[in-house]
Amino acid sequence: NVEIVISDNASTDETPKVAEEYLKKYNFIRYFRNEKNVGPDLNFISVIEKSNGKYAWLFSDDDWLNDGALKEILRIIKNYKPCYISVNYYYSRSKNDSKFVHKFQKKHMIERDKTGLDINEMFDIRNHWISFISGNIFNREYIHAENYKHIVGTIIKWGWIQVYIIADILNEKTCGYVSSYYSVIARTGNGRADLSAFTKTMVDTFNYSFEQFNVNGVVHQKVINGIRKTFLPLKTFLKEKDKNGENISPLLIPFYYKLFSVIPSNFITFAWKLKRMLTGKGFSLPQNSKMED
């Protein structure tokens, strides 16, 4: 009942060779290779179009399917027939070539399944973490692939088309499902070198999708705030630039944060150190910030 569809986006490694080995062993695997790299968004759309199943589970090439996850998702599909499923996931950080340590992704993960969700309820529960590619399962009946292609590269860039697809599917529908099963193990330590993918294009995609489908203003602001807290340390946020020195989206800067510009930076630094000391982290600033911080 399950097929694996590989869409090789003109990779320069040994993907074709590895895929060929598995194709010889298993008849439920199908392999396609793009003549040129079409970018992540068009590749996501392409692999959904090439699939035959009623449901399509987008999955990155560096994440793992957790034990028991497939059985659980098939159970959900059989019993509830949702139009969209969002799953919980772990983080896994490599300590060496052979040992991985799993760590719960706690933010916006849930303890009990939720069904019959509309667009506002879904984004309120998941916030911007819904953009995690391997956490998304779509009922292909509700996919409008040709419509998505028209906005890729102009309005939506850098691998966020899944956000728009989710909003499109749940628009005026109450058929979303959030699974509490930790179905995916996501590898950390592979953050994008171009942080503007998070501080600019991710913001633009959420903003455009929310405006197109009239997402509640409170939910909209919660997601923007979530992106700010996750990807912008205070000292870079105050400069209105990310850690690479690139301009961040104006949407990440509420008008009242402008007040910080008239407060001496030494005072802000002292206040931050004091807060860290009171919370048991010592009277110092973190040397390196991690995405999950």
Tab-separated table of C-alpha atoms in Angstrom:
chain	number	residue	atom	x	y	z
A	1	ASN	CA	0.000	0.000	0.000
A	2	VAL	CA	3.024	2.310	0.153
A	3	GLU	CA	5.441	3.489	-2.513
A	4	ILE	CA	8.671	5.451	-2.224
A	5	VAL	CA	9.193	8.089	-4.900
A	6	ILE	CA	12.662	9.624	-5.214
A	7	SER	CA	13.034	12.923	-7.036
A	8	ASP	CA	16.739	13.490	-7.635
A	9	ASN	CA	17.144	17.232	-8.167
A	10	ALA	CA	20.204	16.910	-10.458
A	11	SER	CA	22.392	15.979	-7.495
A	12	THR	CA	26.155	15.870	-7.934
A	13	ASP	CA	26.797	13.038	-5.476
A	14	GLU	CA	26.183	9.286	-5.830
A	15	THR	CA	22.392	9.454	-5.517
A	16	PRO	CA	21.777	7.699	-8.888
A	17	LYS	CA	24.105	4.850	-7.946
A	18	VAL	CA	22.569	4.383	-4.496
A	19	ALA	CA	19.036	4.580	-5.897
A	20	GLU	CA	19.853	1.953	-8.547
A	21	GLU	CA	20.923	-0.512	-5.875
A	22	TYR	CA	17.593	-0.165	-4.071
A	23	LEU	CA	15.555	-0.288	-7.270
A	24	LYS	CA	16.987	-3.750	-7.932
A	25	LYS	CA	15.868	-4.967	-4.510
A	26	TYR	CA	12.417	-3.428	-4.150
A	27	ASN	CA	9.558	-2.984	-6.597
A	28	PHE	CA	7.785	-0.265	-4.580
A	29	ILE	CA	10.553	2.307	-5.160
A	30	ARG	CA	10.409	4.675	-8.132
A	31	TYR	CA	13.230	6.987	-9.143
A	32	PHE	CA	13.213	10.198	-11.215
A	33	ARG	CA	16.044	12.594	-11.964
A	34	ASN	CA	15.662	16.224	-13.038
A	35	GLU	CA	17.847	17.318	-15.945
A	36	LYS	CA	18.743	20.449	-13.983
A	37	ASN	CA	18.315	21.648	-10.426
A	38	VAL	CA	14.857	23.243	-10.342
A	39	GLY	CA	15.097	24.385	-6.733
A	40	PRO	CA	13.451	22.805	-3.686
A	41	ASP	CA	9.910	24.117	-4.195
A	42	LEU	CA	9.427	22.839	-7.750
A	43	ASN	CA	11.052	19.575	-6.750
A	44	PHE	CA	8.553	19.180	-3.883
A	45	ILE	CA	5.665	19.793	-6.289
A	46	SER	CA	7.177	17.454	-8.867
A	47	VAL	CA	7.549	14.495	-6.521
A	48	ILE	CA	3.940	14.895	-5.341
A	49	GLU	CA	2.768	14.911	-8.973
A	50	LYS	CA	4.778	11.763	-9.741
A	51	SER	CA	3.363	9.834	-6.806
A	52	ASN	CA	0.412	7.485	-7.267
A	53	GLY	CA	-0.944	7.213	-3.738
A	54	LYS	CA	-3.945	9.064	-2.389
A	55	TYR	CA	-1.640	10.627	0.200
A	56	ALA	CA	1.858	12.056	-0.237
A	57	TRP	CA	4.312	12.367	2.641
A	58	LEU	CA	7.037	14.831	1.720
A	59	PHE	CA	10.336	13.695	3.186
A	60	SER	CA	13.764	15.321	3.197
A	61	ASP	CA	16.845	13.329	2.227
A	62	ASP	CA	18.491	13.725	5.654
A	63	ASP	CA	15.629	12.843	8.027
A	64	TRP	CA	14.571	9.435	9.352
A	65	LEU	CA	11.210	7.736	9.619
A	66	ASN	CA	10.796	6.717	13.253
A	67	ASP	CA	9.872	3.163	14.281
A	68	GLY	CA	6.145	2.514	14.085
A	69	ALA	CA	5.407	5.819	12.336
A	70	LEU	CA	4.176	4.393	9.053
A	71	LYS	CA	1.767	2.041	10.790
A	72	GLU	CA	0.412	4.918	12.877
A	73	ILE	CA	-0.115	7.208	9.880
A	74	LEU	CA	-1.904	4.440	7.950
A	75	ARG	CA	-4.175	4.006	10.975
A	76	ILE	CA	-5.000	7.723	10.985
A	77	ILE	CA	-5.730	7.728	7.257
A	78	LYS	CA	-7.992	4.664	7.521
A	79	ASN	CA	-9.967	5.947	10.503
A	80	TYR	CA	-10.171	9.703	9.853
A	81	LYS	CA	-9.376	10.321	6.157
A	82	PRO	CA	-7.969	13.818	6.850
A	83	CYS	CA	-7.034	16.207	4.075
A	84	TYR	CA	-3.756	17.059	5.803
A	85	ILE	CA	-1.672	15.506	8.599
A	86	SER	CA	1.063	17.192	10.641
A	87	VAL	CA	3.307	14.968	12.791
A	88	ASN	CA	5.505	15.415	15.862
A	89	TYR	CA	9.253	14.974	15.398
A	90	TYR	CA	12.540	14.523	17.242
A	91	TYR	CA	15.831	16.294	16.766
A	92	SER	CA	18.961	14.178	16.359
A	93	ARG	CA	22.439	15.586	16.692
A	94	SER	CA	25.469	13.619	15.536
A	95	LYS	CA	28.228	13.256	18.149
A	96	ASN	CA	30.392	11.232	15.814
A	97	ASP	CA	30.012	9.126	12.704
A	98	SER	CA	28.274	6.285	14.508
A	99	LYS	CA	26.409	7.809	17.458
A	100	PHE	CA	23.322	9.996	17.373
A	101	VAL	CA	21.506	11.524	20.325
A	102	HIS	CA	17.749	12.073	20.046
A	103	LYS	CA	16.245	15.149	21.608
A	104	PHE	CA	12.555	16.020	21.777
A	105	GLN	CA	11.434	18.982	19.744
A	106	LYS	CA	9.134	20.384	22.421
A	107	LYS	CA	8.013	23.650	20.885
A	108	HIS	CA	4.537	23.336	19.413
A	109	MET	CA	4.533	19.557	19.601
A	110	ILE	CA	1.410	18.001	21.128
A	111	GLU	CA	0.667	15.217	23.631
A	112	ARG	CA	-2.724	14.163	22.237
A	113	ASP	CA	-3.953	13.854	18.667
A	114	LYS	CA	-6.231	16.593	17.355
A	115	THR	CA	-8.620	16.158	14.448
A	116	GLY	CA	-11.088	18.260	12.481
A	117	LEU	CA	-8.843	21.340	12.521
A	118	ASP	CA	-9.282	24.418	10.367
A	119	ILE	CA	-6.539	26.670	9.032
A	120	ASN	CA	-6.366	28.921	12.105
A	121	GLU	CA	-6.306	26.042	14.572
A	122	MET	CA	-3.568	24.265	12.629
A	123	PHE	CA	-1.196	27.230	12.433
A	124	ASP	CA	-1.952	28.212	16.027
A	125	ILE	CA	-0.876	24.758	17.217
A	126	ARG	CA	2.203	24.339	15.029
A	127	ASN	CA	3.334	27.951	14.547
A	128	HIS	CA	6.248	28.277	12.079
A	129	TRP	CA	7.459	24.749	12.914
A	130	ILE	CA	4.813	23.551	10.457
A	131	SER	CA	7.320	24.471	7.724
A	132	PHE	CA	9.472	21.427	8.634
A	133	ILE	CA	9.260	19.562	5.357
A	134	SER	CA	9.217	15.969	6.626
A	135	GLY	CA	6.334	16.655	9.005
A	136	ASN	CA	3.761	17.108	6.259
A	137	ILE	CA	1.360	14.578	4.729
A	138	PHE	CA	-1.111	15.743	2.078
A	139	ASN	CA	-4.243	14.261	0.600
A	140	ARG	CA	-3.396	14.632	-3.100
A	141	GLU	CA	-7.047	15.209	-3.958
A	142	TYR	CA	-6.660	18.742	-2.592
A	143	ILE	CA	-3.327	19.543	-4.285
A	144	HIS	CA	-3.434	22.224	-7.017
A	145	ALA	CA	0.046	21.725	-8.450
A	146	GLU	CA	-0.248	24.023	-11.465
A	147	ASN	CA	-1.391	26.903	-9.278
A	148	TYR	CA	1.612	26.446	-7.002
A	149	LYS	CA	4.092	26.510	-9.861
A	150	HIS	CA	3.029	30.040	-10.841
A	151	ILE	CA	4.129	31.533	-7.517
A	152	VAL	CA	7.387	29.618	-7.079
A	153	GLY	CA	10.484	31.742	-7.587
A	154	THR	CA	8.603	35.027	-7.497
A	155	ILE	CA	6.406	35.104	-4.417
A	156	ILE	CA	7.603	31.920	-2.706
A	157	LYS	CA	11.283	31.008	-2.602
A	158	TRP	CA	13.850	28.870	-0.791
A	159	GLY	CA	11.788	25.783	-0.043
A	160	TRP	CA	8.673	27.057	1.716
A	161	ILE	CA	5.974	26.043	-0.786
A	162	GLN	CA	4.697	23.472	1.732
A	163	VAL	CA	3.437	26.342	3.916
A	164	TYR	CA	1.281	27.661	1.087
A	165	ILE	CA	0.039	24.156	0.219
A	166	ILE	CA	-1.086	23.581	3.823
A	167	ALA	CA	-2.942	26.906	3.878
A	168	ASP	CA	-4.521	26.162	0.501
A	169	ILE	CA	-5.740	22.722	1.588
A	170	LEU	CA	-7.203	23.942	4.888
A	171	ASN	CA	-8.789	27.074	3.445
A	172	GLU	CA	-12.496	26.898	4.351
A	173	LYS	CA	-12.064	23.265	5.412
A	174	THR	CA	-11.940	21.609	8.839
A	175	CYS	CA	-10.134	18.422	7.899
A	176	GLY	CA	-6.659	18.894	9.385
A	177	TYR	CA	-5.126	16.321	11.735
A	178	VAL	CA	-2.203	16.751	14.156
A	179	SER	CA	-0.574	13.513	15.261
A	180	SER	CA	1.130	13.294	18.649
A	181	TYR	CA	3.245	10.367	17.425
A	182	TYR	CA	6.918	11.334	17.024
A	183	SER	CA	7.033	10.069	13.464
A	184	VAL	CA	10.213	11.731	12.205
A	185	ILE	CA	13.782	12.079	13.429
A	186	ALA	CA	15.191	15.321	12.045
A	187	ARG	CA	18.931	15.847	11.802
A	188	THR	CA	20.267	19.099	13.227
A	189	GLY	CA	23.607	20.705	12.533
A	190	ASN	CA	22.771	21.274	8.878
A	191	GLY	CA	21.377	24.824	9.119
A	192	ARG	CA	21.347	26.889	5.962
A	193	ALA	CA	24.297	29.183	5.399
A	194	ASP	CA	21.900	31.800	4.027
A	195	LEU	CA	19.935	32.838	7.110
A	196	SER	CA	17.710	35.094	5.018
A	197	ALA	CA	15.845	31.893	4.117
A	198	PHE	CA	14.437	32.135	7.659
A	199	THR	CA	14.486	35.861	8.387
A	200	LYS	CA	13.177	37.008	5.009
A	201	THR	CA	11.739	34.418	2.610
A	202	MET	CA	10.125	32.254	5.311
A	203	VAL	CA	8.452	35.356	6.730
A	204	ASP	CA	7.324	36.461	3.272
A	205	THR	CA	5.810	33.036	2.554
A	206	PHE	CA	3.826	32.890	5.790
A	207	ASN	CA	2.682	36.477	5.338
A	208	TYR	CA	1.573	35.926	1.731
A	209	SER	CA	-0.188	32.639	2.554
A	210	PHE	CA	-1.987	34.141	5.545
A	211	GLU	CA	-3.156	37.133	3.535
A	212	GLN	CA	-4.357	34.957	0.650
A	213	PHE	CA	-6.416	32.717	2.900
A	214	ASN	CA	-7.518	35.237	5.554
A	215	VAL	CA	-5.778	33.652	8.524
A	216	ASN	CA	-6.759	35.205	11.856
A	217	GLY	CA	-4.632	38.251	12.746
A	218	VAL	CA	-3.778	36.887	16.195
A	219	VAL	CA	-2.503	33.613	14.725
A	220	HIS	CA	-0.618	35.555	12.043
A	221	GLN	CA	1.217	37.594	14.675
A	222	LYS	CA	1.970	34.525	16.809
A	223	VAL	CA	3.753	32.889	13.871
A	224	ILE	CA	5.779	36.019	13.085
A	225	ASN	CA	6.744	36.278	16.751
A	226	GLY	CA	7.738	32.604	16.711
A	227	ILE	CA	10.090	33.144	13.765
A	228	ARG	CA	11.662	36.134	15.501
A	229	LYS	CA	12.268	34.263	18.752
A	230	THR	CA	13.731	31.230	16.990
A	231	PHE	CA	16.056	32.813	14.439
A	232	LEU	CA	16.987	36.253	15.750
A	233	PRO	CA	19.216	36.674	18.815
A	234	LEU	CA	18.504	40.007	20.516
A	235	LYS	CA	21.791	41.683	19.584
A	236	THR	CA	21.331	40.958	15.867
A	237	PHE	CA	17.637	41.724	16.010
A	238	LEU	CA	18.302	45.226	17.341
A	239	LYS	CA	20.515	45.896	14.314
A	240	GLU	CA	17.630	44.801	12.041
A	241	LYS	CA	20.045	42.361	10.366
A	242	ASP	CA	20.662	38.639	10.727
A	243	LYS	CA	23.973	37.113	11.848
A	244	ASN	CA	25.222	37.243	8.265
A	245	GLY	CA	24.592	40.964	8.092
A	246	GLU	CA	21.610	40.650	5.730
A	247	ASN	CA	18.522	42.788	6.212
A	248	ILE	CA	15.661	40.989	7.941
A	249	SER	CA	11.997	41.262	7.039
A	250	PRO	CA	10.372	44.451	8.375
A	251	LEU	CA	7.535	42.233	9.582
A	252	LEU	CA	9.871	40.919	12.286
A	253	ILE	CA	10.212	44.394	13.818
A	254	PRO	CA	7.180	45.620	15.811
A	255	PHE	CA	6.980	49.396	16.046
A	256	TYR	CA	7.499	49.397	19.822
A	257	TYR	CA	10.883	47.662	19.444
A	258	LYS	CA	12.135	50.898	17.942
A	259	LEU	CA	12.316	52.137	21.530
A	260	PHE	CA	15.428	49.993	21.960
A	261	SER	CA	17.248	52.268	19.538
A	262	VAL	CA	17.270	55.090	22.135
A	263	ILE	CA	18.450	52.866	24.990
A	264	PRO	CA	22.248	52.624	25.428
A	265	SER	CA	23.534	49.267	24.194
A	266	ASN	CA	25.590	48.787	27.391
A	267	PHE	CA	22.385	48.961	29.425
A	268	ILE	CA	20.714	46.352	27.209
A	269	THR	CA	23.739	44.059	27.513
A	270	PHE	CA	23.783	44.439	31.305
A	271	ALA	CA	20.033	43.684	31.529
A	272	TRP	CA	20.454	40.576	29.368
A	273	LYS	CA	23.360	39.322	31.496
A	274	LEU	CA	21.360	39.968	34.655
A	275	LYS	CA	18.398	37.978	33.335
A	276	ARG	CA	20.704	35.055	32.459
A	277	MET	CA	22.243	35.151	35.921
A	278	LEU	CA	18.817	35.119	37.613
A	279	THR	CA	17.822	32.082	35.535
A	280	GLY	CA	20.981	30.193	36.532
A	281	LYS	CA	22.954	30.645	33.294
A	282	GLY	CA	25.706	32.841	34.713
A	283	PHE	CA	26.482	36.517	34.291
A	284	SER	CA	27.573	36.231	30.658
A	285	LEU	CA	26.202	36.125	27.148
A	286	PRO	CA	26.089	32.875	25.118
A	287	GLN	CA	29.086	32.493	22.838
A	288	ASN	CA	27.228	30.538	20.184
A	289	SER	CA	23.484	30.289	19.672
A	290	LYS	CA	21.893	27.145	18.254
A	291	MET	CA	18.689	27.007	16.233
A	292	GLU	CA	16.846	25.108	18.952
A	293	ASP	CA	17.891	27.696	21.576
